[in-house]
mmCIF file of C-alpha atoms and ligand atoms in Angstrom:
data_model
loop_
_atom_site.group_PDB
_atom_site.id
_atom_site.type_symbol
_atom_site.label_atom_id
_atom_site.label_comp_id
_atom_site.label_asym_id
_atom_site.label_seq_id
_atom_site.Cartn_x
_atom_site.Cartn_y
_atom_site.Cartn_z
ATOM 1 C CA MET A 1 18.374 35.291 3.412
ATOM 2 C CA MET A 2 14.641 35.904 4.398
ATOM 3 C CA SER A 3 13.756 36.019 0.621
ATOM 4 C CA GLU A 4 15.395 33.015 -0.499
ATOM 5 C CA LYS A 5 13.621 30.955 2.283
ATOM 6 C CA ILE A 6 10.723 32.196 0.824
ATOM 7 C CA SER A 7 11.288 30.975 -2.421
ATOM 8 C CA LEU A 8 12.682 27.587 -1.099
ATOM 9 C CA ARG A 9 9.119 26.864 0.098
ATOM 10 C CA ASN A 10 7.712 28.690 -2.932
ATOM 11 C CA ARG A 11 8.774 26.371 -5.560
ATOM 12 C CA PHE A 12 8.092 23.413 -3.918
ATOM 13 C CA ILE A 13 4.636 24.999 -5.053
ATOM 14 C CA GLN A 14 5.577 26.556 -7.993
ATOM 15 C CA THR A 15 3.732 24.726 -10.291
ATOM 16 C CA ILE A 16 0.517 25.617 -7.936
ATOM 17 C CA LEU A 17 1.205 29.270 -8.093
ATOM 18 C CA ARG A 18 1.353 29.609 -12.341
ATOM 19 C CA SER A 19 -2.097 30.582 -13.051
ATOM 20 C CA ASP A 20 -2.873 32.818 -9.518
ATOM 21 C CA LYS A 21 0.300 34.730 -9.157
ATOM 22 C CA GLU A 22 -2.365 37.777 -7.764
ATOM 23 C CA MET A 23 -4.275 35.498 -5.623
ATOM 24 C CA THR A 24 -3.614 34.543 -2.296
ATOM 25 C CA TYR A 25 -4.760 30.925 -1.987
ATOM 26 C CA TYR A 26 -4.099 28.821 1.048
ATOM 27 C CA PHE A 27 -2.327 25.464 0.309
ATOM 28 C CA ASP A 28 -3.452 22.031 1.681
ATOM 29 C CA SER A 29 -0.286 20.090 1.220
ATOM 30 C CA HIS A 30 -1.571 16.404 1.272
ATOM 31 C CA ILE A 31 -5.285 15.364 1.055
ATOM 32 C CA HIS A 32 -6.531 12.063 -1.095
ATOM 33 C CA LEU A 33 -9.408 14.005 -2.701
ATOM 34 C CA SER A 34 -9.629 11.424 -5.324
ATOM 35 C CA ASP A 35 -10.935 9.050 -2.511
ATOM 36 C CA PRO A 36 -13.994 7.199 -3.061
ATOM 37 C CA ALA A 37 -15.045 8.790 0.566
ATOM 38 C CA TYR A 38 -15.232 12.120 -1.065
ATOM 39 C CA LEU A 39 -17.214 11.274 -4.367
ATOM 40 C CA PRO A 40 -20.909 11.918 -2.642
ATOM 41 C CA ASP A 41 -19.360 15.480 -1.177
ATOM 42 C CA ILE A 42 -16.840 16.355 -3.962
ATOM 43 C CA ASN A 43 -18.851 18.914 -5.590
ATOM 44 C CA TYR A 44 -19.594 20.551 -2.337
ATOM 45 C CA ILE A 45 -15.591 20.440 -1.072
ATOM 46 C CA LEU A 46 -14.293 22.016 -4.890
ATOM 47 C CA ASN A 47 -16.961 24.641 -4.588
ATOM 48 C CA GLY A 48 -16.407 25.297 -0.801
ATOM 49 C CA MET A 49 -12.466 25.339 -1.939
ATOM 50 C CA ASN A 50 -13.160 28.175 -4.581
ATOM 51 C CA HIS A 51 -14.864 30.363 -2.280
ATOM 52 C CA LEU A 52 -12.138 30.173 0.531
ATOM 53 C CA LYS A 53 -9.234 30.348 -2.016
ATOM 54 C CA LEU A 54 -8.062 26.948 -1.610
ATOM 55 C CA LYS A 55 -5.953 24.869 -3.328
ATOM 56 C CA ALA A 56 -5.210 20.979 -2.484
ATOM 57 C CA CYS A 57 -2.518 18.824 -3.337
ATOM 58 C CA CYS A 58 -4.419 15.504 -4.158
ATOM 59 C CA VAL A 59 -2.180 12.558 -3.842
ATOM 60 C CA SER A 60 -2.831 9.209 -5.253
ATOM 61 C CA MET A 61 -2.775 5.286 -3.883
ATOM 62 C CA ASP A 62 -1.794 3.661 -7.242
ATOM 63 C CA VAL A 63 -2.418 3.475 -11.093
ATOM 64 C CA GLU A 64 -6.716 3.358 -11.095
ATOM 65 C CA ASN A 65 -6.822 6.327 -8.038
ATOM 66 C CA SER A 66 -3.730 8.554 -9.831
ATOM 67 C CA LEU A 67 -6.377 8.062 -13.006
ATOM 68 C CA GLN A 68 -8.723 9.238 -10.831
ATOM 69 C CA THR A 69 -7.156 11.697 -9.635
ATOM 70 C CA LEU A 70 -6.086 13.263 -13.123
ATOM 71 C CA ASP A 71 -9.862 13.390 -13.734
ATOM 72 C CA LEU A 72 -10.192 15.493 -10.671
ATOM 73 C CA ALA A 73 -8.023 18.112 -11.496
ATOM 74 C CA LYS A 74 -9.258 18.632 -15.424
ATOM 75 C CA LYS A 75 -12.427 19.461 -14.099
ATOM 76 C CA ASN A 76 -10.965 21.738 -11.083
ATOM 77 C CA ASN A 77 -7.976 23.868 -11.399
ATOM 78 C CA SER A 78 -8.041 24.262 -7.476
ATOM 79 C CA VAL A 79 -6.792 20.251 -7.315
ATOM 80 C CA LEU A 80 -3.134 19.880 -8.049
ATOM 81 C CA PRO A 81 -2.850 16.364 -9.631
ATOM 82 C CA PHE A 82 -0.302 13.961 -8.009
ATOM 83 C CA ILE A 83 -0.037 10.807 -9.209
ATOM 84 C CA GLY A 84 2.307 7.851 -7.593
ATOM 85 C CA ILE A 85 2.077 4.337 -5.856
ATOM 86 C CA HIS A 86 1.516 4.390 -2.692
ATOM 87 C CA PRO A 87 3.920 2.341 -0.252
ATOM 88 C CA GLU A 88 0.769 -0.274 0.609
ATOM 89 C CA CYS A 89 0.121 -0.552 -3.242
ATOM 90 C CA ALA A 90 3.536 -1.384 -3.874
ATOM 91 C CA ASN A 91 2.370 -4.414 -5.839
ATOM 92 C CA ASP A 92 0.606 -2.296 -8.472
ATOM 93 C CA ASP A 93 2.334 -1.434 -12.749
ATOM 94 C CA LEU A 94 5.441 0.429 -12.168
ATOM 95 C CA GLU A 95 5.264 0.792 -15.772
ATOM 96 C CA LYS A 96 1.682 1.219 -16.390
ATOM 97 C CA MET A 97 2.261 4.361 -13.718
ATOM 98 C CA ILE A 98 5.553 5.323 -15.839
ATOM 99 C CA LYS A 99 4.281 5.845 -18.592
ATOM 100 C CA LEU A 100 0.658 7.566 -16.864
ATOM 101 C CA ILE A 101 3.625 10.340 -15.827
ATOM 102 C CA GLU A 102 5.148 10.313 -18.995
ATOM 103 C CA ASP A 103 2.253 11.288 -20.749
ATOM 104 C CA ASN A 104 0.670 13.445 -18.136
ATOM 105 C CA HIS A 105 3.714 15.379 -16.987
ATOM 106 C CA ALA A 106 2.388 18.463 -18.263
ATOM 107 C CA ILE A 107 -0.201 18.947 -16.425
ATOM 108 C CA LEU A 108 1.123 16.876 -13.076
ATOM 109 C CA SER A 109 2.009 19.151 -9.901
ATOM 110 C CA GLY A 110 4.049 16.235 -8.330
ATOM 111 C CA ILE A 111 4.653 12.686 -7.423
ATOM 112 C CA GLY A 112 2.896 10.854 -4.875
ATOM 113 C CA GLU A 113 2.574 9.381 -2.358
ATOM 114 C CA ILE A 114 5.246 7.335 -2.449
ATOM 115 C CA GLY A 115 7.564 6.150 -0.134
ATOM 116 C CA LEU A 116 8.366 3.586 2.610
ATOM 117 C CA ASP A 117 6.307 1.886 5.468
ATOM 118 C CA PRO A 118 7.201 -2.063 7.088
ATOM 119 C CA THR A 119 3.576 -1.995 8.203
ATOM 120 C CA TYR A 120 2.556 -3.522 4.385
ATOM 121 C CA VAL A 121 5.962 -5.374 4.162
ATOM 122 C CA SER A 122 5.503 -9.593 5.535
ATOM 123 C CA LYS A 123 8.792 -10.979 3.723
ATOM 124 C CA THR A 124 11.948 -9.534 2.186
ATOM 125 C CA ASP A 125 10.804 -9.170 -1.259
ATOM 126 C CA ASP A 126 7.884 -7.073 -0.369
ATOM 127 C CA ALA A 127 10.560 -4.864 1.664
ATOM 128 C CA LYS A 128 12.754 -4.910 -2.339
ATOM 129 C CA ARG A 129 9.594 -4.465 -4.041
ATOM 130 C CA GLN A 130 8.391 -1.109 -2.549
ATOM 131 C CA ALA A 131 12.265 0.243 -2.197
ATOM 132 C CA HIS A 132 12.574 -0.508 -6.481
ATOM 133 C CA VAL A 133 9.011 1.158 -6.765
ATOM 134 C CA PHE A 134 10.050 3.837 -4.324
ATOM 135 C CA GLU A 135 12.926 4.703 -6.227
ATOM 136 C CA THR A 136 11.933 4.502 -9.939
ATOM 137 C CA LEU A 137 9.606 7.348 -9.124
ATOM 138 C CA LEU A 138 12.282 9.186 -7.513
ATOM 139 C CA SER A 139 14.007 8.857 -10.420
ATOM 140 C CA VAL A 140 11.008 9.853 -12.741
ATOM 141 C CA ALA A 141 10.171 12.751 -10.726
ATOM 142 C CA GLU A 142 13.568 13.915 -10.752
ATOM 143 C CA LYS A 143 13.937 13.930 -14.843
ATOM 144 C CA TYR A 144 10.968 15.754 -15.075
ATOM 145 C CA ASN A 145 11.622 18.332 -12.548
ATOM 146 C CA LYS A 146 8.667 17.419 -10.093
ATOM 147 C CA PRO A 147 7.905 17.683 -6.394
ATOM 148 C CA VAL A 148 7.315 14.323 -4.302
ATOM 149 C CA SER A 149 5.055 14.193 -0.959
ATOM 150 C CA ILE A 150 7.116 11.123 0.818
ATOM 151 C CA HIS A 151 5.359 8.757 3.027
ATOM 152 C CA SER A 152 7.794 7.843 5.775
ATOM 153 C CA ARG A 153 6.089 5.934 8.590
ATOM 154 C CA LYS A 154 7.970 3.692 10.331
ATOM 155 C CA SER A 155 11.119 4.183 7.861
ATOM 156 C CA LEU A 156 12.451 7.497 8.045
ATOM 157 C CA ASP A 157 16.054 6.312 8.460
ATOM 158 C CA ASP A 158 16.025 4.025 4.825
ATOM 159 C CA VAL A 159 14.162 7.113 3.478
ATOM 160 C CA PHE A 160 17.207 9.377 4.261
ATOM 161 C CA GLU A 161 19.310 7.021 3.179
ATOM 162 C CA ILE A 162 17.336 6.376 -0.017
ATOM 163 C CA MET A 163 16.749 10.183 -0.411
ATOM 164 C CA THR A 164 20.979 10.793 -0.449
ATOM 165 C CA SER A 165 20.865 10.114 -3.628
ATOM 166 C CA TYR A 166 18.153 11.995 -4.892
ATOM 167 C CA ASP A 167 16.906 15.737 -4.518
ATOM 168 C CA THR A 168 15.420 16.961 -1.595
ATOM 169 C CA LYS A 169 14.668 20.356 -1.707
ATOM 170 C CA HIS A 170 11.323 19.608 -3.530
ATOM 171 C CA ALA A 171 10.643 17.046 -0.993
ATOM 172 C CA LEU A 172 7.711 16.968 1.313
ATOM 173 C CA LEU A 173 8.213 14.137 4.585
ATOM 174 C CA HIS A 174 4.339 14.129 4.994
ATOM 175 C CA TRP A 175 2.904 13.580 8.364
ATOM 176 C CA PHE A 176 6.429 13.473 9.806
ATOM 177 C CA ASP A 177 6.790 11.168 13.338
ATOM 178 C CA GLY A 178 10.080 10.834 13.761
ATOM 179 C CA SER A 179 12.559 11.940 16.737
ATOM 180 C CA LYS A 180 13.772 15.331 17.208
ATOM 181 C CA LYS A 181 17.206 14.033 15.750
ATOM 182 C CA GLN A 182 15.078 12.684 12.914
ATOM 183 C CA LEU A 183 13.866 16.230 12.221
ATOM 184 C CA GLN A 184 17.257 17.953 12.532
ATOM 185 C CA LYS A 185 18.557 15.437 9.666
ATOM 186 C CA ALA A 186 15.191 16.597 8.203
ATOM 187 C CA MET A 187 16.165 19.781 8.220
ATOM 188 C CA ASP A 188 19.847 19.265 7.230
ATOM 189 C CA MET A 189 19.190 17.767 4.106
ATOM 190 C CA GLY A 190 16.797 20.349 3.434
ATOM 191 C CA PHE A 191 13.395 18.456 3.575
ATOM 192 C CA PHE A 192 9.511 20.391 3.846
ATOM 193 C CA VAL A 193 7.749 18.655 6.121
ATOM 194 C CA SER A 194 4.049 18.604 7.703
ATOM 195 C CA TYR A 195 2.203 17.207 10.765
ATOM 196 C CA GLY A 196 -1.217 17.487 10.070
ATOM 197 C CA PRO A 197 -4.330 17.856 11.882
ATOM 198 C CA VAL A 198 -2.621 15.901 15.653
ATOM 199 C CA THR A 199 -0.621 19.416 16.404
ATOM 200 C CA ILE A 200 -3.847 20.367 17.561
ATOM 201 C CA TYR A 201 -3.549 18.363 20.587
ATOM 202 C CA ALA A 202 -0.399 15.992 20.390
ATOM 203 C CA ASN A 203 2.251 17.426 22.642
ATOM 204 C CA ASP A 204 4.884 15.909 20.898
ATOM 205 C CA LYS A 205 4.007 17.095 17.579
ATOM 206 C CA GLN A 206 4.121 20.597 19.167
ATOM 207 C CA THR A 207 7.131 20.133 20.182
ATOM 208 C CA LEU A 208 8.578 19.248 16.986
ATOM 209 C CA LEU A 209 6.971 22.071 15.083
ATOM 210 C CA SER A 210 9.036 24.688 17.122
ATOM 211 C CA LYS A 211 11.873 23.326 16.667
ATOM 212 C CA THR A 212 11.129 22.869 12.995
ATOM 213 C CA ASP A 213 13.147 25.546 10.367
ATOM 214 C CA GLU A 214 9.511 28.290 9.419
ATOM 215 C CA SER A 215 10.532 27.886 6.147
ATOM 216 C CA LYS A 216 9.871 24.263 4.957
ATOM 217 C CA ILE A 217 6.512 24.205 7.207
ATOM 218 C CA LEU A 218 3.828 22.890 5.280
ATOM 219 C CA VAL A 219 -0.075 21.957 6.134
ATOM 220 C CA GLU A 220 -1.356 19.034 5.522
ATOM 221 C CA THR A 221 -5.129 17.333 6.110
ATOM 222 C CA ASP A 222 -3.718 13.533 5.085
ATOM 223 C CA GLY A 223 -8.119 13.899 4.069
ATOM 224 C CA PRO A 224 -10.338 11.186 4.296
ATOM 225 C CA VAL A 225 -7.861 10.341 7.292
ATOM 226 C CA ARG A 226 -10.074 10.781 10.607
ATOM 227 C CA PHE A 227 -8.886 12.711 13.592
ATOM 228 C CA SER A 228 -9.887 12.328 17.360
ATOM 229 C CA ARG A 229 -9.919 14.421 19.866
ATOM 230 C CA CYS A 230 -11.471 18.074 18.976
ATOM 231 C CA PHE A 231 -12.234 16.976 15.142
ATOM 232 C CA GLU A 232 -14.820 14.078 16.659
ATOM 233 C CA MET A 233 -13.532 11.604 14.391
ATOM 234 C CA LYS A 234 -14.607 13.664 11.458
ATOM 235 C CA SER A 235 -13.379 12.458 7.752
ATOM 236 C CA GLY A 236 -10.430 15.626 7.044
ATOM 237 C CA GLN A 237 -11.213 18.594 4.707
ATOM 238 C CA ILE A 238 -9.551 20.680 3.275
ATOM 239 C CA ALA A 239 -12.464 23.561 4.519
ATOM 240 C CA LEU A 240 -13.532 21.939 7.606
ATOM 241 C CA SER A 241 -12.867 24.609 10.107
ATOM 242 C CA GLN A 242 -13.798 27.444 7.789
ATOM 243 C CA VAL A 243 -17.373 26.175 6.499
HETATM 244 ZN ZN1 ZN B 301 -1.702 10.333 2.446
#
C-alpha cells in the first residue's frame, strides 16, 4: 500500500525523475521562476538550486511568459517547464498556446498555471472564456499525458465540477485554500495539494495539512509571491531557507 502511494506521488513528477534517478532532489512544485522579478538574480538562483539539489516546476502565465519558461528550461535542467494560460490572462491567444504545447510536448514537464478565478471576472463572458481556456488546456494536457498545475482561488467547487471529466491523478491544486470538506473532496478525487510558505504561520493551513493524505502533499513557494511574518515580505525563493 505504501509503495503504491509513493509511486503515485512520483508519477506527478515522473518527468522530473527521468534524468536523475540516482540522486535525491527536493522539488518546488509551483514557482514562477520565469517571472521578470527573478531576472536580475536568475543565475545566482539557478546555481544555488544546482548546489542544493533542488528542482522547480516552473509555471507560466501566458504565451509570452511560456516562451521565457521554455528558454530557462533549455539553459538549466533543474527548471521543469510548465506552460499554460493563467486565469488572470484568459484573453491570451489560446490557439498559439495549443500550438506551443504541441511543438514542445516532448520537453514539457507539465501544463500550468491553469484554472479558474472569479477575481479576474467582470462579466459573464469572462467566466465563460476562463472556463473554455481551462478546459481546452486540460484536454491538451490529457492528450500528451502531462501533469497539470491548477489555480483554484475562490473557485474550488467549479474546478471540482469541471475536473469530473478529466484526469485528476496527476493534477495539483496549488495553494490549496478550501474548507475541510473541500479538502476531503480533493482527496476523494485523487488530487495532489500544496499549501505554500503560509503554512509556517497560518493555523488554518496547519489544520488542513494535518488532514491531508501524506502521499498527496507537495511543497511550493509560488515565488515571486511575497510572504509576511517570518518571511519579512521577501520574494519567495526556492532556496531561501538554505542559502
Ligand atoms: Zn502561481
